[in-house]
């Protein structure tokens, strides 16, 4: 019996102390005995993406720390200096694309880079270096403590003795490796924001996620930005441009999408854009989100694609933090909050690698209550059905709107005044008064907008080699018939602008008054939570003022004072 017990103890000890090996984009191992992650670095000075995010949130909208929230996306590389491996972030905003290596080097050395972390080398094997990655992972990369402090919710610090690697969500794949950590912050709570959602307010435990991702290949083609297009700009300063061209180069942010057969008017894509909906989303909301999101396929069809966009339910064995999945996530909070669309973007090119939609689950309930307050006798079976379906119509539109952001499109605030030409507006319900009763039959749009089709055509059309891309892109936006923008609206806007322009005395005002105060006004009225505006306030203001100064100089040159 003693021998059996002794053997059992030895076997248990071996199991507990053994390492668990992971093979993928980078190889690493987890030690059961120490709780450490050891990473094998075998490609020094090779760039990859480092992304941090929040895989388990706090649950209060005003704190702004939601499940699935994306953090920073950085290009980094490992480099060896002495007995250390450094994680370095190069400066991708200031570039040179010259054929002359020395010109590129001059620009690279002119601007600062950032060393994000330093690791001591544990072991070296055939130019492979083993480092302890745990200190990087056990780090408040998402800025939780800072967010709690700026929301006046208390002073908290990371308690590493109450933190650990979350092994179930730590995985390796050929093109990415994923690490998840349980982080506990201890401190003195203030106010009710933390207390309302945390079992013990002095101990806040969340999960943070770290992703190392292989960079996309160089076959992606950047597309020029046009402010008329509805796309969001991606900006770099290219010092290799000719002296008669602007340093500031603007391109659009978009997914990679190409036709199998570019010469055909309608073609399937080489790879479709697939979004996955959170498998924890309940019905009938799940179906409504899928239906609304799939409206975008109408826009891609107008750009010459067949089945280029679709939505599927996230497989049960898939992790929503896995960078390979474009995700529509259903976010629960204690109070109603905003929904938003974010993206992981390649900082070199503007290519969207992952779209991440976060939808607040309480919005549909509030919509239901608002509509119930508008309708006479809201509790009849007929009216309850109408109110529910209208609430789901709003969710369909919300799904399309936020997915639109993750496809690379900004807001379009003229849509409400122009027959709902875009889902990228903030839609108010269209309510009519029929036979002395409020009618909500047509409260929300039920399809993609005509302008959304134009935006997709500009961003995603794949032109035949026989066509001039710049000419075709300009044609899309110059055609006022195709974008359904009424000429009277265009002419009224132009006339109003011209009248205002004529009244401006540039000789008197261009020097200062219209510009620097504008930065302060923009800062004041920006739709950002007040507590977040305090982050790097002076840096933000200085950046705005600097931009206004550039605009001022351009006006001076244009008007030729």
Short mmCIF file of C-alpha atoms in Angstrom, two decimals, residues 72-507:
data_model
loop_
_atom_site.label_atom_id
_atom_site.label_comp_id
_atom_site.label_asym_id
_atom_site.label_seq_id
_atom_site.Cartn_x
_atom_site.Cartn_y
_atom_site.Cartn_z
CA UNK A 72 -3.40 48.63 -29.07
CA UNK A 73 -2.20 47.15 -32.35
CA UNK A 74 1.54 47.51 -32.86
CA UNK A 75 4.15 46.23 -35.26
CA UNK A 76 7.07 44.91 -33.20
CA UNK A 77 10.16 42.76 -33.56
CA UNK A 78 12.60 40.99 -31.24
CA UNK A 79 16.24 42.02 -31.41
CA UNK A 80 19.26 40.87 -29.41
CA UNK A 81 21.53 43.24 -27.52
CA UNK A 82 24.09 41.62 -25.24
CA UNK A 83 22.35 39.20 -22.90
CA UNK A 84 18.92 40.72 -23.59
CA UNK A 85 16.14 40.32 -26.11
CA UNK A 86 14.33 43.61 -26.70
CA UNK A 87 10.80 43.99 -28.07
CA UNK A 88 10.98 47.03 -30.33
CA UNK A 89 8.15 48.98 -31.96
CA UNK A 90 9.34 50.75 -35.13
CA UNK A 91 7.88 54.06 -36.23
CA UNK A 92 5.49 53.30 -39.09
CA UNK A 93 3.99 56.79 -39.39
CA UNK A 94 7.06 58.39 -40.98
CA UNK A 95 8.37 56.35 -43.89
CA UNK A 96 10.40 56.38 -47.07
CA UNK A 97 9.68 54.09 -50.01
CA UNK A 98 12.72 55.07 -52.03
CA UNK A 99 14.72 52.60 -54.09
CA UNK A 100 17.73 54.05 -52.32
CA UNK A 101 18.35 52.11 -49.12
CA UNK A 102 20.28 55.00 -47.57
CA UNK A 103 17.36 57.40 -48.05
CA UNK A 104 15.08 54.96 -46.25
CA UNK A 105 17.63 54.53 -43.48
CA UNK A 106 17.91 58.30 -43.04
CA UNK A 107 14.17 58.60 -42.43
CA UNK A 108 14.09 55.55 -40.15
CA UNK A 109 16.85 56.99 -37.96
CA UNK A 110 15.28 60.47 -37.85
CA UNK A 111 12.22 59.47 -35.81
CA UNK A 112 11.97 57.75 -32.45
CA UNK A 113 11.05 54.12 -32.01
CA UNK A 114 9.86 52.50 -28.78
CA UNK A 115 11.33 49.61 -26.80
CA UNK A 116 8.26 48.06 -25.20
CA UNK A 117 9.91 45.34 -23.12
CA UNK A 118 13.23 43.71 -22.25
CA UNK A 119 13.76 39.99 -21.61
CA UNK A 120 16.78 38.19 -20.23
CA UNK A 121 17.90 35.18 -22.26
CA UNK A 122 17.26 31.99 -20.29
CA UNK A 123 18.77 29.59 -22.79
CA UNK A 124 20.34 29.63 -26.24
CA UNK A 125 20.15 26.77 -28.73
CA UNK A 126 21.46 27.06 -32.31
CA UNK A 127 20.60 30.79 -32.56
CA UNK A 128 17.24 30.14 -30.92
CA UNK A 129 16.69 32.10 -27.72
CA UNK A 130 14.40 31.11 -24.87
CA UNK A 131 12.90 34.02 -22.92
CA UNK A 132 10.42 34.25 -20.06
CA UNK A 133 7.41 36.01 -21.60
CA UNK A 134 5.44 36.02 -18.35
CA UNK A 135 6.39 39.56 -17.19
CA UNK A 136 5.03 40.99 -20.44
CA UNK A 137 1.81 39.02 -20.12
CA UNK A 138 1.40 39.85 -16.42
CA UNK A 139 1.32 43.51 -17.23
CA UNK A 140 -1.59 45.96 -17.36
CA UNK A 141 -1.23 46.42 -21.11
CA UNK A 142 -4.86 47.51 -21.48
CA UNK A 143 -4.56 50.31 -18.91
CA UNK A 144 -7.28 49.08 -16.55
CA UNK A 145 -5.82 50.77 -13.46
CA UNK A 146 -5.50 54.07 -15.30
CA UNK A 147 -9.07 53.87 -16.57
CA UNK A 148 -10.36 53.22 -13.05
CA UNK A 149 -8.38 56.19 -11.74
CA UNK A 150 -9.59 58.61 -14.41
CA UNK A 151 -13.20 57.56 -13.88
CA UNK A 152 -12.80 58.46 -10.18
CA UNK A 153 -13.48 54.86 -9.24
CA UNK A 154 -10.47 54.48 -6.97
CA UNK A 155 -6.73 53.88 -6.99
CA UNK A 156 -5.93 50.30 -7.96
CA UNK A 157 -2.71 48.46 -8.72
CA UNK A 158 -2.01 45.09 -10.27
CA UNK A 159 -1.66 42.34 -7.66
CA UNK A 160 0.52 39.73 -9.35
CA UNK A 161 0.10 37.27 -6.47
CA UNK A 162 -3.59 37.08 -7.41
CA UNK A 163 -2.94 36.82 -11.17
CA UNK A 164 -2.14 33.85 -13.39
CA UNK A 165 -2.00 32.51 -16.94
CA UNK A 166 -5.43 31.43 -18.23
CA UNK A 167 -4.31 28.24 -19.92
CA UNK A 168 -7.68 27.34 -21.48
CA UNK A 169 -7.50 30.43 -23.72
CA UNK A 170 -3.76 30.23 -24.43
CA UNK A 171 -3.31 28.64 -27.87
CA UNK A 172 -0.98 28.33 -30.85
CA UNK A 173 -1.88 28.39 -34.54
CA UNK A 174 0.28 28.53 -37.71
CA UNK A 175 -0.22 32.29 -38.19
CA UNK A 176 -0.87 33.51 -34.63
CA UNK A 177 -0.35 32.63 -30.99
CA UNK A 178 -2.77 33.71 -28.27
CA UNK A 179 -2.14 34.28 -24.56
CA UNK A 180 -4.77 34.96 -21.92
CA UNK A 181 -4.15 36.07 -18.33
CA UNK A 182 -6.21 36.54 -15.21
CA UNK A 183 -5.29 39.91 -13.70
CA UNK A 184 -6.46 41.09 -10.28
CA UNK A 185 -6.34 44.74 -9.29
CA UNK A 186 -6.57 45.63 -5.62
CA UNK A 187 -7.25 49.04 -4.15
CA UNK A 188 -9.72 51.35 -2.49
CA UNK A 189 -12.96 51.79 -4.46
CA UNK A 190 -14.62 55.18 -4.86
CA UNK A 191 -18.16 55.87 -6.00
CA UNK A 192 -20.66 53.28 -7.15
CA UNK A 193 -19.47 52.32 -10.63
CA UNK A 194 -17.21 49.51 -9.45
CA UNK A 195 -19.31 48.56 -6.45
CA UNK A 196 -22.39 48.03 -8.62
CA UNK A 197 -20.78 45.30 -10.75
CA UNK A 198 -18.02 43.72 -8.63
CA UNK A 199 -18.61 41.14 -5.85
CA UNK A 200 -15.79 42.59 -3.73
CA UNK A 201 -15.07 46.10 -4.92
CA UNK A 202 -11.54 46.18 -3.49
CA UNK A 203 -10.57 43.23 -5.72
CA UNK A 204 -11.33 43.63 -9.43
CA UNK A 205 -10.43 40.64 -11.59
CA UNK A 206 -10.48 40.81 -15.39
CA UNK A 207 -8.84 38.88 -18.22
CA UNK A 208 -6.44 40.50 -20.63
CA UNK A 209 -5.42 38.95 -23.91
CA UNK A 210 -2.22 39.15 -25.96
CA UNK A 211 -1.89 38.13 -29.61
CA UNK A 212 1.27 37.69 -31.68
CA UNK A 213 0.23 37.62 -35.33
CA UNK A 214 2.14 37.04 -38.54
CA UNK A 215 2.03 40.09 -40.80
CA UNK A 216 0.07 39.78 -44.05
CA UNK A 217 1.97 39.24 -47.27
CA UNK A 218 2.83 42.13 -49.56
CA UNK A 219 0.15 41.39 -52.17
CA UNK A 220 -2.33 43.85 -50.64
CA UNK A 221 -2.75 46.96 -52.78
CA UNK A 222 -3.38 50.28 -51.05
CA UNK A 223 -6.13 52.50 -52.45
CA UNK A 224 -6.05 56.29 -52.40
CA UNK A 225 -8.36 58.14 -50.01
CA UNK A 226 -11.03 60.46 -51.35
CA UNK A 227 -13.04 62.46 -48.75
CA UNK A 228 -16.19 61.94 -50.83
CA UNK A 229 -15.96 58.16 -50.59
CA UNK A 230 -17.24 57.56 -47.07
CA UNK A 231 -14.10 55.58 -46.21
CA UNK A 232 -11.87 56.25 -43.23
CA UNK A 233 -8.35 57.49 -44.04
CA UNK A 234 -5.07 55.80 -43.21
CA UNK A 235 -2.26 58.39 -43.10
CA UNK A 236 1.50 58.11 -43.44
CA UNK A 237 4.18 60.74 -44.09
CA UNK A 238 6.31 59.58 -46.99
CA UNK A 239 9.63 61.44 -47.31
CA UNK A 240 10.36 59.80 -50.66
CA UNK A 241 7.58 61.69 -52.43
CA UNK A 242 8.64 64.24 -55.07
CA UNK A 243 9.08 67.77 -53.76
CA UNK A 244 6.00 68.97 -55.65
CA UNK A 245 3.78 66.39 -53.91
CA UNK A 246 2.48 66.25 -50.35
CA UNK A 247 4.36 64.39 -47.65
CA UNK A 248 1.02 63.33 -46.18
CA UNK A 249 -0.20 60.30 -48.08
CA UNK A 250 -3.77 59.16 -47.46
CA UNK A 251 -5.17 55.74 -48.23
CA UNK A 252 -8.41 54.05 -47.24
CA UNK A 253 -8.84 51.43 -44.54
CA UNK A 254 -10.39 48.24 -45.92
CA UNK A 255 -10.35 44.45 -45.95
CA UNK A 256 -8.46 42.57 -48.63
CA UNK A 257 -10.95 41.51 -51.30
CA UNK A 258 -10.31 40.48 -54.89
CA UNK A 259 -12.32 38.90 -57.65
CA UNK A 260 -11.48 35.43 -58.88
CA UNK A 261 -12.05 36.75 -62.38
CA UNK A 262 -11.47 40.54 -62.52
CA UNK A 263 -12.39 40.72 -66.21
CA UNK A 264 -15.92 39.46 -65.48
CA UNK A 265 -18.62 41.94 -64.51
CA UNK A 266 -19.80 39.61 -61.71
CA UNK A 267 -17.36 37.26 -60.01
CA UNK A 268 -16.96 35.34 -56.79
CA UNK A 269 -14.14 36.58 -54.56
CA UNK A 270 -10.90 34.69 -54.11
CA UNK A 271 -11.67 34.78 -50.36
CA UNK A 272 -14.98 36.12 -49.00
CA UNK A 273 -15.23 38.44 -46.00
CA UNK A 274 -16.81 36.36 -43.24
CA UNK A 275 -18.03 37.76 -39.92
CA UNK A 276 -18.90 35.50 -37.01
CA UNK A 277 -21.62 36.30 -34.55
CA UNK A 278 -21.12 35.65 -30.85
CA UNK A 279 -22.56 32.19 -30.18
CA UNK A 280 -23.78 33.48 -26.81
CA UNK A 281 -26.28 35.84 -28.47
CA UNK A 282 -29.90 34.87 -27.75
CA UNK A 283 -32.72 34.55 -30.24
CA UNK A 284 -34.48 36.38 -31.81
CA UNK A 285 -31.68 38.95 -31.54
CA UNK A 286 -29.12 36.63 -33.12
CA UNK A 287 -31.19 36.18 -36.29
CA UNK A 288 -31.89 39.93 -36.49
CA UNK A 289 -28.18 40.75 -36.25
CA UNK A 290 -27.37 38.25 -38.97
CA UNK A 291 -30.13 39.59 -41.23
CA UNK A 292 -29.06 43.22 -40.77
CA UNK A 293 -25.39 42.47 -41.20
CA UNK A 294 -26.02 40.56 -44.41
CA UNK A 295 -27.49 43.70 -45.97
CA UNK A 296 -23.89 44.54 -46.87
CA UNK A 297 -23.91 41.76 -49.43
CA UNK A 298 -26.28 43.95 -51.48
CA UNK A 299 -23.54 46.58 -51.59
CA UNK A 300 -20.85 44.10 -52.57
CA UNK A 301 -23.12 42.78 -55.33
CA UNK A 302 -23.32 46.35 -56.69
CA UNK A 303 -19.50 46.33 -56.80
CA UNK A 304 -19.47 43.23 -59.01
CA UNK A 305 -19.12 40.46 -56.43
CA UNK A 306 -21.12 37.31 -55.87
CA UNK A 307 -21.28 36.01 -52.27
CA UNK A 308 -18.43 38.25 -51.12
CA UNK A 309 -19.82 38.90 -47.63
CA UNK A 310 -21.60 36.66 -45.18
CA UNK A 311 -22.21 36.10 -41.48
CA UNK A 312 -21.94 32.78 -39.68
CA UNK A 313 -22.30 31.72 -36.06
CA UNK A 314 -18.97 31.43 -34.27
CA UNK A 315 -18.07 27.73 -33.85
CA UNK A 316 -18.36 26.49 -30.27
CA UNK A 317 -14.68 25.53 -30.12
CA UNK A 318 -13.50 28.93 -31.45
CA UNK A 319 -12.23 31.67 -29.16
CA UNK A 320 -13.75 35.11 -29.88
CA UNK A 321 -10.35 36.69 -29.16
CA UNK A 322 -8.70 34.66 -31.94
CA UNK A 323 -7.54 37.23 -34.47
CA UNK A 324 -8.58 34.98 -37.38
CA UNK A 325 -12.28 35.66 -36.78
CA UNK A 326 -14.11 38.89 -37.66
CA UNK A 327 -16.50 39.08 -34.73
CA UNK A 328 -19.90 40.52 -33.83
CA UNK A 329 -19.93 40.37 -30.05
CA UNK A 330 -22.99 40.72 -27.83
CA UNK A 331 -21.88 42.78 -24.80
CA UNK A 332 -23.74 42.70 -21.49
CA UNK A 333 -23.52 45.65 -19.11
CA UNK A 334 -25.35 46.73 -15.98
CA UNK A 335 -26.66 49.83 -17.77
CA UNK A 336 -27.42 50.65 -21.42
CA UNK A 337 -24.39 51.87 -23.31
CA UNK A 338 -23.06 52.54 -26.76
CA UNK A 339 -22.23 50.04 -29.44
CA UNK A 340 -19.15 50.43 -31.60
CA UNK A 341 -17.17 48.92 -34.43
CA UNK A 342 -13.39 48.63 -34.18
CA UNK A 343 -10.72 46.94 -36.26
CA UNK A 344 -7.26 45.49 -36.07
CA UNK A 345 -5.41 47.23 -38.89
CA UNK A 346 -1.99 46.64 -40.38
CA UNK A 347 -0.15 49.89 -39.46
CA UNK A 348 1.91 49.70 -42.66
CA UNK A 349 -0.91 49.56 -45.18
CA UNK A 350 -4.33 50.14 -43.62
CA UNK A 351 -5.44 46.58 -44.38
CA UNK A 352 -8.11 45.40 -41.94
CA UNK A 353 -7.03 42.11 -40.41
CA UNK A 354 -9.95 41.68 -38.02
CA UNK A 355 -13.24 43.53 -37.64
CA UNK A 356 -14.59 43.63 -34.08
CA UNK A 357 -18.18 44.76 -33.51
CA UNK A 358 -19.39 45.29 -29.94
CA UNK A 359 -23.15 45.60 -29.48
CA UNK A 360 -24.72 46.54 -26.14
CA UNK A 361 -27.37 44.01 -25.18
CA UNK A 362 -29.66 46.46 -23.33
CA UNK A 363 -30.32 48.69 -26.35
CA UNK A 364 -33.05 46.46 -27.74
CA UNK A 365 -34.80 46.47 -24.36
CA UNK A 366 -34.71 50.27 -24.18
CA UNK A 367 -36.01 50.53 -27.73
CA UNK A 368 -38.86 48.24 -26.73
CA UNK A 369 -39.72 50.49 -23.75
CA UNK A 370 -39.57 53.69 -25.84
CA UNK A 371 -41.85 52.25 -28.50
CA UNK A 372 -44.22 50.95 -25.85
CA UNK A 373 -44.54 54.50 -24.59
CA UNK A 374 -45.51 55.74 -28.04
CA UNK A 375 -48.19 53.19 -28.88
CA UNK A 376 -51.73 53.19 -27.51
CA UNK A 377 -52.59 49.94 -25.76
CA UNK A 378 -49.03 48.53 -26.02
CA UNK A 379 -49.91 45.34 -24.14
CA UNK A 380 -52.31 43.86 -26.67
CA UNK A 381 -50.89 40.83 -28.46
CA UNK A 382 -50.95 42.62 -31.82
CA UNK A 383 -49.15 45.70 -30.53
CA UNK A 384 -46.62 43.70 -28.51
CA UNK A 385 -45.71 41.84 -31.69
CA UNK A 386 -45.40 45.13 -33.64
CA UNK A 387 -43.24 46.74 -30.94
CA UNK A 388 -40.99 43.70 -30.71
CA UNK A 389 -40.50 43.50 -34.47
CA UNK A 390 -39.77 47.23 -34.70
CA UNK A 391 -37.22 46.91 -31.89
CA UNK A 392 -35.57 44.12 -33.86
CA UNK A 393 -35.63 46.35 -36.97
CA UNK A 394 -33.53 48.82 -34.99
CA UNK A 395 -31.11 46.01 -34.08
CA UNK A 396 -30.87 44.99 -37.74
CA UNK A 397 -29.92 48.56 -38.63
CA UNK A 398 -27.48 48.73 -35.70
CA UNK A 399 -25.76 45.55 -36.89
CA UNK A 400 -25.33 46.97 -40.39
CA UNK A 401 -24.10 50.30 -39.01
CA UNK A 402 -21.40 48.94 -36.73
CA UNK A 403 -20.25 46.34 -39.26
CA UNK A 404 -19.92 49.25 -41.68
CA UNK A 405 -17.35 50.85 -39.40
CA UNK A 406 -15.35 47.62 -39.37
CA UNK A 407 -15.48 47.51 -43.18
CA UNK A 408 -13.72 50.89 -43.15
CA UNK A 409 -16.60 53.38 -43.42
CA UNK A 410 -17.29 56.50 -41.38
CA UNK A 411 -20.57 58.17 -40.46
CA UNK A 412 -22.93 59.71 -42.99
CA UNK A 413 -25.09 62.24 -41.20
CA UNK A 414 -27.02 63.50 -44.23
CA UNK A 415 -28.78 60.17 -44.65
CA UNK A 416 -31.73 61.01 -42.40
CA UNK A 417 -32.47 64.06 -44.55
CA UNK A 418 -32.01 62.17 -47.79
CA UNK A 419 -34.35 59.19 -47.84
CA UNK A 420 -32.12 56.91 -45.72
CA UNK A 421 -29.35 56.61 -48.31
CA UNK A 422 -26.93 55.17 -45.74
CA UNK A 423 -26.99 52.88 -42.72
CA UNK A 424 -23.99 54.86 -41.46
CA UNK A 425 -26.23 57.59 -40.03
CA UNK A 426 -27.59 57.58 -36.47
CA UNK A 427 -31.19 56.82 -37.42
CA UNK A 428 -34.12 58.32 -35.58
CA UNK A 429 -37.34 56.31 -35.97
CA UNK A 430 -39.57 57.57 -38.77
CA UNK A 431 -42.94 57.93 -37.07
CA UNK A 432 -46.11 58.97 -38.86
CA UNK A 433 -49.53 60.03 -37.63
CA UNK A 434 -52.31 58.07 -39.36
CA UNK A 435 -56.01 58.24 -38.47
CA UNK A 436 -55.25 60.08 -35.22
CA UNK A 437 -52.81 57.39 -34.15
CA UNK A 438 -49.02 57.08 -34.02
CA UNK A 439 -47.79 54.67 -36.67
CA UNK A 440 -44.38 52.93 -36.51
CA UNK A 441 -44.77 50.58 -39.48
CA UNK A 442 -41.89 52.31 -41.28
CA UNK A 443 -39.79 53.28 -38.28
CA UNK A 444 -36.47 51.94 -39.56
CA UNK A 445 -34.87 51.04 -42.87
CA UNK A 446 -34.88 47.41 -43.93
CA UNK A 447 -32.09 47.37 -46.53
CA UNK A 448 -28.64 48.75 -47.23
CA UNK A 449 -28.61 52.37 -48.41
CA UNK A 450 -27.88 53.53 -51.95
CA UNK A 451 -24.91 55.58 -50.76
CA UNK A 452 -23.50 52.54 -48.96
CA UNK A 453 -23.33 50.82 -52.34
CA UNK A 454 -21.27 53.72 -53.68
CA UNK A 455 -18.92 53.51 -50.69
CA UNK A 456 -18.39 49.79 -51.24
CA UNK A 457 -17.89 50.31 -54.96
CA UNK A 458 -15.13 52.84 -54.25
CA UNK A 459 -13.44 50.81 -51.52
CA UNK A 460 -13.74 47.28 -52.85
CA UNK A 461 -14.21 47.27 -56.63
CA UNK A 462 -11.58 45.10 -58.33
CA UNK A 463 -10.86 46.50 -61.76
CA UNK A 464 -9.63 44.70 -64.83
CA UNK A 465 -6.01 45.37 -65.80
CA UNK A 466 -7.31 47.00 -68.98
CA UNK A 467 -8.90 49.82 -66.95
CA UNK A 468 -7.29 52.83 -65.27
CA UNK A 469 -8.08 52.47 -61.57
CA UNK A 470 -7.85 56.20 -60.73
CA UNK A 471 -10.20 57.10 -63.54
CA UNK A 472 -12.69 54.39 -62.56
CA UNK A 473 -12.66 55.47 -58.90
CA UNK A 474 -13.27 59.10 -59.82
CA UNK A 475 -16.07 58.04 -62.11
CA UNK A 476 -17.83 56.26 -59.25
CA UNK A 477 -17.83 59.41 -57.11
CA UNK A 478 -18.37 61.93 -59.91
CA UNK A 479 -21.55 60.25 -61.07
CA UNK A 480 -24.21 62.14 -59.10
CA UNK A 481 -26.94 59.91 -60.53
CA UNK A 482 -25.38 56.69 -59.21
CA UNK A 483 -25.06 57.98 -55.67
CA UNK A 484 -28.64 59.24 -55.64
CA UNK A 485 -27.64 62.62 -54.19
CA UNK A 486 -30.32 65.10 -55.34
CA UNK A 487 -28.87 68.04 -57.24
CA UNK A 488 -30.92 70.55 -55.25
CA UNK A 489 -29.23 69.43 -51.99
CA UNK A 490 -25.80 69.73 -53.61
CA UNK A 491 -26.53 73.17 -55.05
CA UNK A 492 -28.03 74.44 -51.79
CA UNK A 493 -24.97 73.29 -49.86
CA UNK A 494 -22.61 74.90 -52.38
CA UNK A 495 -24.55 78.17 -52.36
CA UNK A 496 -24.59 78.30 -48.56
CA UNK A 497 -20.85 77.66 -48.42
CA UNK A 498 -20.10 80.31 -51.03
CA UNK A 499 -22.21 82.89 -49.17
CA UNK A 500 -20.41 82.20 -45.90
CA UNK A 501 -17.02 82.29 -47.63
CA UNK A 502 -17.72 85.71 -49.15
CA UNK A 503 -18.46 87.20 -45.74
CA UNK A 504 -15.14 86.13 -44.22
CA UNK A 505 -12.53 88.86 -43.95
CA UNK A 506 -9.42 86.71 -44.17
CA UNK A 507 -7.08 89.69 -43.83
#
